[in-house]
Amino acid sequence: MQSPIPVLSMRKLYLSASDRQQFIADLGRAARDVGFFYLEDHGISLAEQVKVLDTAKTFFALSDAEKKQVQMIHSPHFRGYSANYSELTAGRPDRREQFDIMDELPAQAASAIDHEWQKLIGPNQWPRQLPAMKTQLLSWQDKLTEVSLQLLEALCESLEQPADALSETISNGPYRHTKLIKYPGSPEASGQGVGAHKDPGYLTLVLQDENSGLEVEYEQQWYKVAPRPGAFVVNIGELLELASNGYLKATNHRVSSPKAGITRYSSAFFMAAQLNASVPVLKLPSHLAKHAKGPTSDPNNPMLHNVGENVMKGRKRSHPDVSARFYTPKEKCNSC
């Protein structure tokens, strides 16, 4: 089956006015019809992409004892290493190792915390065996942030809104989350690397190695998203679907484990509104609104107004061990 995933060149955004408008139109169609696209000519070199995947390989090659030194179970901020079957998607364990980072910030003082989601703010964990990893990955995250913010502005323009229509939701910097991922080979015919799901934020950028595994649901069929050297795979998140009143499409996707004897490496970057944001539902012109394929947004949807709370719910659901250690309420003592 021919892939429905379009290929877009970000270079057109910076050429002539007509090229820019063509890119914005193509971007809008891709985000509305499929919710996924390949992004080329984004300004991040293939060499830098390869170095990030090399770092992933080096990290996951550390001993179990070394990786456990930065295991996520040590972090109330949900940062660090997760072993195979540690994360749940759709209630089932994923067969993948991961290393998660977010913004590098000091933890909030207990006296300054008014909402549980503020406990997500804090430092990352870094393996002492790889001293260059911190600088490299924080720089990588910054560069992907810049690409995703440019895409967000272009998507707003594709909806015939001002480019800065969502700028208030990221005025203090968007919520950012980066993963390095290792998918080991599976003897099963189609093991769950990651179960079928939609991403919750604005945009996701995925870097793949040469091995296939990512799959997208389109018109009730599953299609492989084959690796394309130098390109990111970009998909629309549920928060952007809601903000566009269902015009843009958040799409189900999954990752199947590679065959036995093959290991697949990737990196995923997730960008959403800042944790304290309220996200508006954009009022689209009638000629666009009539093409909306997603559900009509409820302006009172808690996803729009409780971004931090929903991020926290997702992290707890995906990592029940971390949640149990740091967030399970203590039983009340009736005799105290």
Coordinates of C-alpha atoms in Angstrom, one line a residue, residues 126-313:
W126 CA 22.4 12.4 33.9
P127 CA 24.7 9.4 33.8
R128 CA 28.2 10.3 35.2
Q129 CA 29.7 7.8 32.7
L130 CA 28.7 10.1 29.8
P131 CA 29.7 13.7 30.8
A132 CA 29.0 15.2 27.4
M133 CA 25.4 13.9 27.3
K134 CA 23.9 16.8 29.2
T135 CA 25.1 19.5 27.0
Q136 CA 24.4 17.6 23.8
L137 CA 20.8 16.7 24.6
L138 CA 19.8 20.1 26.1
S139 CA 21.1 21.7 22.9
W140 CA 19.3 19.1 20.8
Q141 CA 16.1 19.9 22.7
D142 CA 16.5 23.6 22.1
K143 CA 16.9 23.1 18.4
L144 CA 13.8 20.9 18.1
T145 CA 11.9 23.5 20.1
E146 CA 12.8 26.2 17.6
V147 CA 11.7 24.0 14.7
S148 CA 8.4 23.1 16.4
L149 CA 7.6 26.7 17.3
Q150 CA 8.1 27.7 13.7
L151 CA 5.7 24.9 12.7
L152 CA 3.2 26.0 15.3
E153 CA 3.2 29.5 13.9
A154 CA 2.8 28.2 10.3
L155 CA -0.1 26.0 11.4
C156 CA -1.8 29.0 12.9
E157 CA -1.5 30.8 9.6
S158 CA -2.8 27.7 7.8
L159 CA -6.0 28.1 10.0
E160 CA -6.1 31.8 8.8
Q161 CA -5.2 33.0 12.2
P162 CA -2.4 35.3 13.2
A163 CA 1.0 33.5 13.5
D164 CA 1.1 34.3 17.2
A165 CA -2.5 33.1 17.9
L166 CA -1.2 30.6 20.5
S167 CA 1.8 32.6 21.7
E168 CA 0.3 33.3 25.1
T169 CA 0.2 29.6 25.8
I170 CA 4.0 29.4 25.4
S171 CA 5.1 32.9 26.5
N172 CA 7.2 31.4 29.3
G173 CA 8.5 28.6 27.1
P174 CA 6.5 25.6 26.0
Y175 CA 6.4 22.3 27.9
R176 CA 9.2 20.1 26.4
H177 CA 9.9 16.4 26.8
T178 CA 12.6 14.4 24.9
K179 CA 13.2 10.7 24.9
L180 CA 16.0 8.5 23.7
I181 CA 14.5 5.1 22.9
K182 CA 15.7 1.5 22.3
Y183 CA 13.4 -1.1 20.8
P184 CA 14.9 -4.6 21.2
G185 CA 14.1 -7.3 18.7
S186 CA 11.1 -9.5 19.6
P187 CA 10.5 -13.2 18.8
E188 CA 6.8 -12.3 18.5
A189 CA 5.3 -11.6 15.1
S190 CA 4.1 -8.1 16.2
G191 CA 5.2 -7.3 19.7
Q192 CA 4.1 -4.0 21.3
G193 CA 7.0 -1.6 21.2
V194 CA 4.4 1.1 22.0
G195 CA 0.7 0.6 22.0
A196 CA -1.7 2.6 19.8
H197 CA -2.3 6.1 21.1
K198 CA -2.5 9.8 20.3
D199 CA 0.0 12.3 21.6
P200 CA -1.5 14.8 24.1
G201 CA 0.4 18.0 23.3
Y202 CA 0.8 20.4 20.3
L203 CA 3.5 18.7 18.2
T204 CA 5.8 15.7 18.2
L205 CA 9.0 15.3 16.2
V206 CA 10.5 11.8 15.8
L207 CA 14.0 10.9 14.6
Q208 CA 14.2 7.3 13.4
D209 CA 17.2 5.2 12.6
E210 CA 17.3 2.9 9.5
N211 CA 14.9 0.3 11.0
S212 CA 11.1 0.6 10.5
G213 CA 8.6 0.2 13.3
L214 CA 6.4 3.3 13.5
E215 CA 2.9 2.9 12.1
V216 CA 0.0 5.3 11.6
E217 CA -3.7 4.6 11.3
Y218 CA -5.3 6.2 8.3
E219 CA -8.7 5.5 7.0
Q220 CA -9.0 2.4 9.2
Q221 CA -5.8 0.9 8.0
W222 CA -2.3 0.8 9.5
Y223 CA 0.6 2.2 7.4
K224 CA 4.3 1.9 8.0
V225 CA 6.2 5.2 8.4
A226 CA 9.4 4.1 6.8
P227 CA 12.6 5.9 7.8
R228 CA 13.6 8.8 5.6
P229 CA 17.2 9.9 6.1
G230 CA 17.5 13.4 7.4
A231 CA 13.8 13.9 7.9
F232 CA 11.7 14.2 11.1
V233 CA 8.4 12.5 11.4
V234 CA 6.0 15.1 12.7
N235 CA 2.5 14.5 14.2
I236 CA -0.3 16.6 15.5
G237 CA -1.2 16.3 19.2
E238 CA -4.6 16.3 20.8
L239 CA -4.2 19.8 22.3
L240 CA -3.7 21.3 18.9
E241 CA -6.7 19.3 17.6
L242 CA -8.8 20.8 20.4
A243 CA -7.4 24.3 19.9
S244 CA -8.3 24.1 16.1
N245 CA -11.9 22.9 17.0
G246 CA -11.2 19.6 15.5
Y247 CA -9.9 20.9 12.1
L248 CA -6.4 19.6 12.6
K249 CA -6.1 15.9 13.3
A250 CA -4.4 14.0 16.1
T251 CA -3.8 10.5 14.8
N252 CA -3.5 7.1 16.3
H253 CA 0.0 5.6 16.0
R254 CA 2.0 2.8 17.4
V255 CA 5.4 1.1 17.2
S256 CA 5.8 -2.6 16.5
S257 CA 8.9 -4.3 17.9
P258 CA 11.6 -5.1 15.3
K259 CA 12.3 -8.7 14.4
A260 CA 14.5 -10.9 16.6
G261 CA 18.1 -9.9 16.1
I262 CA 17.4 -6.3 15.2
T263 CA 17.5 -3.3 17.5
R264 CA 15.8 0.0 16.6
Y265 CA 16.8 3.4 18.1
S266 CA 14.9 6.6 17.9
S267 CA 14.4 9.9 19.6
A268 CA 11.1 11.6 20.2
F269 CA 10.5 15.3 21.1
F270 CA 7.1 16.5 22.5
M271 CA 6.1 20.1 22.6
A272 CA 3.0 21.4 24.4
A273 CA 1.6 24.5 26.0
Q274 CA 3.3 25.7 29.2
L275 CA 2.0 23.8 32.2
N276 CA 0.0 26.8 33.6
A277 CA -1.6 27.7 30.3
S278 CA -5.2 28.0 29.2
V279 CA -5.5 27.2 25.6
P280 CA -8.1 29.0 23.5
V281 CA -10.3 27.4 20.9
L282 CA -9.6 29.3 17.7
K283 CA -12.5 30.6 15.8
L284 CA -12.1 29.4 12.2
P285 CA -13.6 30.9 9.1
S286 CA -16.6 29.0 8.0
H287 CA -14.9 27.7 4.8
L288 CA -12.3 25.9 7.0
A289 CA -14.6 24.9 9.8
K290 CA -16.8 22.9 7.5
H291 CA -13.9 20.6 6.6
A292 CA -13.2 19.7 10.2
K293 CA -12.9 15.9 10.6
G294 CA -12.2 15.7 14.3
P295 CA -14.7 16.2 17.2
T296 CA -16.0 19.6 17.9
S297 CA -14.1 21.1 20.8
D298 CA -15.7 21.8 24.1
P299 CA -14.4 25.2 25.2
N300 CA -14.7 23.9 28.8
N301 CA -12.7 20.8 28.1
P302 CA -10.3 20.4 31.0
M303 CA -7.4 19.5 28.6
L304 CA -7.5 23.1 27.5
H305 CA -7.5 24.8 30.9
N306 CA -5.5 22.3 33.0
V307 CA -2.5 21.6 30.9
G308 CA -0.2 20.8 33.9
E309 CA -2.8 18.6 35.6
N310 CA -3.3 16.6 32.4
V311 CA 0.4 16.2 31.9
M312 CA 0.7 14.9 35.4
K313 CA -2.1 12.5 34.9

